[in-house]
Amino acid sequence: MSVEFDAMHSEYKQLEMELGTEVKPSFRRKHVSKMRDIKVGIKRLDKLMNSLLNVQTAFKIMISEIPTIDGVVLALGASPLRPKHIYVLNFSHESGVSKVDDDFARSKAADTLSRKAIRTLISKDAGSVTYPGTYSLFFFFLVDKH
C-alpha cells in the first residue's frame, strides 16, 4: 500500500511540473482535473493507512494490558446486533507456556487479527456506494472472570 501511496505522490509532483511549463488552457484543465483526482486518492489512502495503524495499535494495547483475555470477536456491519461478518480469535491459557512465548503469541495474534479486519474492510468496500448503509467495526474482548 505504501508503494501505491508513493507512486501517487510522484505522479502528482510530475503533473505539477508539467502544468507549470504548459500554456494551453485545455491541457491545463486536463492536468488540473488529474491532479485533483490524485489528491483525493492520496487523502483517502492516507486516511486508510492512519486507520489501519490505529487498529493495530489498539489490538496490541488491549492484548498486552489484559493478561486474562480469552479471545477477541470482531464484528463488521451496520450494528453489533446484526453484523455482516464476524471473526473470532481465541487464546489458550496453557500453564507450560513461558511469559516471553505468550507475549510473542499475543502480539502475533493481534497482528493477524488486525490484518484480517483490514483485508475484510478493503475487500468488502466498506463505506462504498454499493452498500446503502455504513459499515462499522466493533471489537469485543472476551475476558475470564477469575
PDB file of C-alpha atoms in Angstrom:
ATOM      1  CA  MET A   1       0.000   0.000   0.000  1.00  0.00           C
ATOM      2  CA  SER A   2       2.889   2.355   0.697  1.00  0.00           C
ATOM      3  CA  VAL A   3       4.179   1.698  -2.834  1.00  0.00           C
ATOM      4  CA  GLU A   4       0.842   2.870  -4.252  1.00  0.00           C
ATOM      5  CA  PHE A   5       0.942   5.892  -1.938  1.00  0.00           C
ATOM      6  CA  ASP A   6       4.469   6.824  -3.098  1.00  0.00           C
ATOM      7  CA  ALA A   7       3.502   6.320  -6.752  1.00  0.00           C
ATOM      8  CA  MET A   8       0.560   8.711  -6.356  1.00  0.00           C
ATOM      9  CA  HIS A   9       2.816  11.332  -4.760  1.00  0.00           C
ATOM     10  CA  SER A  10       5.386  11.083  -7.549  1.00  0.00           C
ATOM     11  CA  GLU A  11       2.673  11.264 -10.229  1.00  0.00           C
ATOM     12  CA  TYR A  12       1.230  14.357  -8.542  1.00  0.00           C
ATOM     13  CA  LYS A  13       4.672  16.035  -8.466  1.00  0.00           C
ATOM     14  CA  GLN A  14       5.234  15.173 -12.134  1.00  0.00           C
ATOM     15  CA  LEU A  15       1.862  16.668 -13.119  1.00  0.00           C
ATOM     16  CA  GLU A  16       2.682  19.783 -11.087  1.00  0.00           C
ATOM     17  CA  MET A  17       5.933  20.260 -13.010  1.00  0.00           C
ATOM     18  CA  GLU A  18       4.257  19.668 -16.387  1.00  0.00           C
ATOM     19  CA  LEU A  19       1.495  22.116 -15.504  1.00  0.00           C
ATOM     20  CA  GLY A  20       3.997  24.908 -14.878  1.00  0.00           C
ATOM     21  CA  THR A  21       5.502  24.627 -18.363  1.00  0.00           C
ATOM     22  CA  GLU A  22       2.268  24.347 -20.374  1.00  0.00           C
ATOM     23  CA  VAL A  23       0.265  27.379 -21.528  1.00  0.00           C
ATOM     24  CA  LYS A  24      -2.631  25.767 -23.444  1.00  0.00           C
ATOM     25  CA  PRO A  25      -5.870  26.153 -21.436  1.00  0.00           C
ATOM     26  CA  SER A  26      -7.270  22.751 -22.471  1.00  0.00           C
ATOM     27  CA  PHE A  27      -4.073  21.000 -21.391  1.00  0.00           C
ATOM     28  CA  ARG A  28      -4.057  22.885 -18.082  1.00  0.00           C
ATOM     29  CA  ARG A  29      -7.706  21.960 -17.363  1.00  0.00           C
ATOM     30  CA  LYS A  30      -6.974  18.313 -18.085  1.00  0.00           C
ATOM     31  CA  HIS A  31      -3.929  18.333 -15.803  1.00  0.00           C
ATOM     32  CA  VAL A  32      -5.731  20.169 -13.005  1.00  0.00           C
ATOM     33  CA  SER A  33      -8.514  17.577 -13.159  1.00  0.00           C
ATOM     34  CA  LYS A  34      -5.997  14.704 -12.962  1.00  0.00           C
ATOM     35  CA  MET A  35      -4.198  16.416 -10.092  1.00  0.00           C
ATOM     36  CA  ARG A  36      -7.474  16.824  -8.210  1.00  0.00           C
ATOM     37  CA  ASP A  37      -8.282  13.108  -8.643  1.00  0.00           C
ATOM     38  CA  ILE A  38      -4.821  12.089  -7.478  1.00  0.00           C
ATOM     39  CA  LYS A  39      -5.013  14.428  -4.481  1.00  0.00           C
ATOM     40  CA  VAL A  40      -8.339  12.864  -3.428  1.00  0.00           C
ATOM     41  CA  GLY A  41      -6.785   9.407  -3.799  1.00  0.00           C
ATOM     42  CA  ILE A  42      -3.792  10.448  -1.694  1.00  0.00           C
ATOM     43  CA  LYS A  43      -6.080  11.744   1.066  1.00  0.00           C
ATOM     44  CA  ARG A  44      -8.129   8.518   1.042  1.00  0.00           C
ATOM     45  CA  LEU A  45      -5.040   6.311   1.212  1.00  0.00           C
ATOM     46  CA  ASP A  46      -3.564   8.462   3.978  1.00  0.00           C
ATOM     47  CA  LYS A  47      -6.767   8.202   5.996  1.00  0.00           C
ATOM     48  CA  LEU A  48      -6.903   4.427   5.439  1.00  0.00           C
ATOM     49  CA  MET A  49      -3.269   3.951   6.466  1.00  0.00           C
ATOM     50  CA  ASN A  50      -3.799   6.003   9.647  1.00  0.00           C
ATOM     51  CA  SER A  51      -6.914   3.982  10.480  1.00  0.00           C
ATOM     52  CA  LEU A  52      -5.036   0.724   9.972  1.00  0.00           C
ATOM     53  CA  LEU A  53      -2.246   1.881  12.244  1.00  0.00           C
ATOM     54  CA  ASN A  54      -4.798   2.832  14.913  1.00  0.00           C
ATOM     55  CA  VAL A  55      -6.477  -0.601  14.693  1.00  0.00           C
ATOM     56  CA  GLN A  56      -3.155  -2.407  15.073  1.00  0.00           C
ATOM     57  CA  THR A  57      -2.133  -0.204  17.994  1.00  0.00           C
ATOM     58  CA  ALA A  58      -5.474  -0.728  19.750  1.00  0.00           C
ATOM     59  CA  PHE A  59      -5.189  -4.509  19.397  1.00  0.00           C
ATOM     60  CA  LYS A  60      -1.654  -4.567  20.743  1.00  0.00           C
ATOM     61  CA  ILE A  61      -2.525  -2.376  23.721  1.00  0.00           C
ATOM     62  CA  MET A  62      -5.644  -4.348  24.668  1.00  0.00           C
ATOM     63  CA  ILE A  63      -3.992  -7.736  24.324  1.00  0.00           C
ATOM     64  CA  SER A  64      -0.882  -6.675  26.263  1.00  0.00           C
ATOM     65  CA  GLU A  65      -2.817  -4.844  29.028  1.00  0.00           C
ATOM     66  CA  ILE A  66      -5.316  -7.602  29.809  1.00  0.00           C
ATOM     67  CA  PRO A  67      -3.470 -10.799  30.790  1.00  0.00           C
ATOM     68  CA  THR A  68      -6.622 -12.902  31.171  1.00  0.00           C
ATOM     69  CA  ILE A  69      -8.062 -12.230  27.745  1.00  0.00           C
ATOM     70  CA  ASP A  70      -9.643 -15.376  26.310  1.00  0.00           C
ATOM     71  CA  GLY A  71     -10.393 -14.078  22.852  1.00  0.00           C
ATOM     72  CA  VAL A  72     -11.416 -11.294  20.549  1.00  0.00           C
ATOM     73  CA  VAL A  73     -14.581 -11.021  18.479  1.00  0.00           C
ATOM     74  CA  LEU A  74     -14.511  -8.678  15.521  1.00  0.00           C
ATOM     75  CA  ALA A  75     -17.921  -7.738  14.089  1.00  0.00           C
ATOM     76  CA  LEU A  76     -18.205  -5.858  10.809  1.00  0.00           C
ATOM     77  CA  GLY A  77     -21.566  -4.381   9.869  1.00  0.00           C
ATOM     78  CA  ALA A  78     -24.043  -1.613  10.469  1.00  0.00           C
ATOM     79  CA  SER A  79     -24.802  -2.746  14.022  1.00  0.00           C
ATOM     80  CA  PRO A  80     -23.183  -5.094  16.557  1.00  0.00           C
ATOM     81  CA  LEU A  81     -26.566  -6.807  16.904  1.00  0.00           C
ATOM     82  CA  ARG A  82     -26.735  -7.784  13.217  1.00  0.00           C
ATOM     83  CA  PRO A  83     -23.209  -7.808  11.814  1.00  0.00           C
ATOM     84  CA  LYS A  84     -22.460  -8.831   8.236  1.00  0.00           C
ATOM     85  CA  HIS A  85     -19.185 -10.587   9.109  1.00  0.00           C
ATOM     86  CA  ILE A  86     -17.786 -11.988  12.363  1.00  0.00           C
ATOM     87  CA  TYR A  87     -14.233 -13.085  13.128  1.00  0.00           C
ATOM     88  CA  VAL A  88     -13.324 -14.834  16.385  1.00  0.00           C
ATOM     89  CA  LEU A  89      -9.824 -15.403  17.726  1.00  0.00           C
ATOM     90  CA  ASN A  90      -9.427 -17.495  20.889  1.00  0.00           C
ATOM     91  CA  PHE A  91      -6.342 -17.703  23.105  1.00  0.00           C
ATOM     92  CA  SER A  92      -5.375 -20.819  25.029  1.00  0.00           C
ATOM     93  CA  HIS A  93      -4.127 -20.452  28.603  1.00  0.00           C
ATOM     94  CA  GLU A  94      -1.676 -23.307  28.949  1.00  0.00           C
ATOM     95  CA  SER A  95       0.471 -23.352  32.081  1.00  0.00           C
ATOM     96  CA  GLY A  96       3.542 -24.701  30.238  1.00  0.00           C
ATOM     97  CA  VAL A  97       3.951 -21.571  28.122  1.00  0.00           C
ATOM     98  CA  SER A  98       6.613 -19.076  29.181  1.00  0.00           C
ATOM     99  CA  LYS A  99       5.837 -15.370  29.576  1.00  0.00           C
ATOM    100  CA  VAL A 100       8.028 -14.429  26.581  1.00  0.00           C
ATOM    101  CA  ASP A 101       6.376 -17.017  24.327  1.00  0.00           C
ATOM    102  CA  ASP A 102       2.921 -15.931  25.493  1.00  0.00           C
ATOM    103  CA  ASP A 103       3.708 -12.259  24.790  1.00  0.00           C
ATOM    104  CA  PHE A 104       5.011 -13.153  21.340  1.00  0.00           C
ATOM    105  CA  ALA A 105       1.905 -15.244  20.611  1.00  0.00           C
ATOM    106  CA  ARG A 106      -0.401 -12.445  21.734  1.00  0.00           C
ATOM    107  CA  SER A 107       1.469  -9.867  19.654  1.00  0.00           C
ATOM    108  CA  LYS A 108       1.357 -12.165  16.626  1.00  0.00           C
ATOM    109  CA  ALA A 109      -2.364 -12.775  17.211  1.00  0.00           C
ATOM    110  CA  ALA A 110      -3.022  -9.033  17.376  1.00  0.00           C
ATOM    111  CA  ASP A 111      -1.194  -8.537  14.082  1.00  0.00           C
ATOM    112  CA  THR A 112      -3.080 -11.406  12.441  1.00  0.00           C
ATOM    113  CA  LEU A 113      -6.484 -10.250  13.645  1.00  0.00           C
ATOM    114  CA  SER A 114      -5.903  -6.647  12.618  1.00  0.00           C
ATOM    115  CA  ARG A 115      -4.786  -7.820   9.161  1.00  0.00           C
ATOM    116  CA  LYS A 116      -7.994  -9.861   8.837  1.00  0.00           C
ATOM    117  CA  ALA A 117     -10.033  -6.809   9.751  1.00  0.00           C
ATOM    118  CA  ILE A 118      -8.135  -4.672   7.270  1.00  0.00           C
ATOM    119  CA  ARG A 119      -8.475  -7.184   4.428  1.00  0.00           C
ATOM    120  CA  THR A 120     -12.190  -7.540   5.080  1.00  0.00           C
ATOM    121  CA  LEU A 121     -12.711  -3.787   5.077  1.00  0.00           C
ATOM    122  CA  ILE A 122     -10.848  -3.438   1.796  1.00  0.00           C
ATOM    123  CA  SER A 123     -12.377  -6.477   0.059  1.00  0.00           C
ATOM    124  CA  LYS A 124     -15.931  -5.633   1.120  1.00  0.00           C
ATOM    125  CA  ASP A 125     -15.569  -1.984   0.051  1.00  0.00           C
ATOM    126  CA  ALA A 126     -16.559  -0.709   3.469  1.00  0.00           C
ATOM    127  CA  GLY A 127     -18.231   2.658   3.138  1.00  0.00           C
ATOM    128  CA  SER A 128     -18.609   2.406  -0.621  1.00  0.00           C
ATOM    129  CA  VAL A 129     -21.710   3.465  -2.509  1.00  0.00           C
ATOM    130  CA  THR A 130     -22.636  -0.151  -3.368  1.00  0.00           C
ATOM    131  CA  TYR A 131     -23.775  -0.764   0.214  1.00  0.00           C
ATOM    132  CA  PRO A 132     -26.685   1.513   1.211  1.00  0.00           C
ATOM    133  CA  GLY A 133     -25.572   1.891   4.830  1.00  0.00           C
ATOM    134  CA  THR A 134     -22.287   2.358   6.593  1.00  0.00           C
ATOM    135  CA  TYR A 135     -20.015  -0.372   7.847  1.00  0.00           C
ATOM    136  CA  SER A 136     -18.682  -0.109  11.354  1.00  0.00           C
ATOM    137  CA  LEU A 137     -16.032  -2.190  13.027  1.00  0.00           C
ATOM    138  CA  PHE A 138     -16.865  -3.452  16.522  1.00  0.00           C
ATOM    139  CA  PHE A 139     -14.364  -5.151  18.858  1.00  0.00           C
ATOM    140  CA  PHE A 140     -15.433  -7.370  21.726  1.00  0.00           C
ATOM    141  CA  PHE A 141     -12.790  -8.690  24.094  1.00  0.00           C
ATOM    142  CA  LEU A 142     -13.638 -11.895  25.948  1.00  0.00           C
ATOM    143  CA  VAL A 143     -12.100 -11.801  29.429  1.00  0.00           C
ATOM    144  CA  ASP A 144     -12.009 -14.547  32.053  1.00  0.00           C
ATOM    145  CA  LYS A 145     -13.948 -13.645  35.226  1.00  0.00           C
ATOM    146  CA  HIS A 146     -11.444 -15.268  37.604  1.00  0.00           C
TER     147      HIS A 146
END
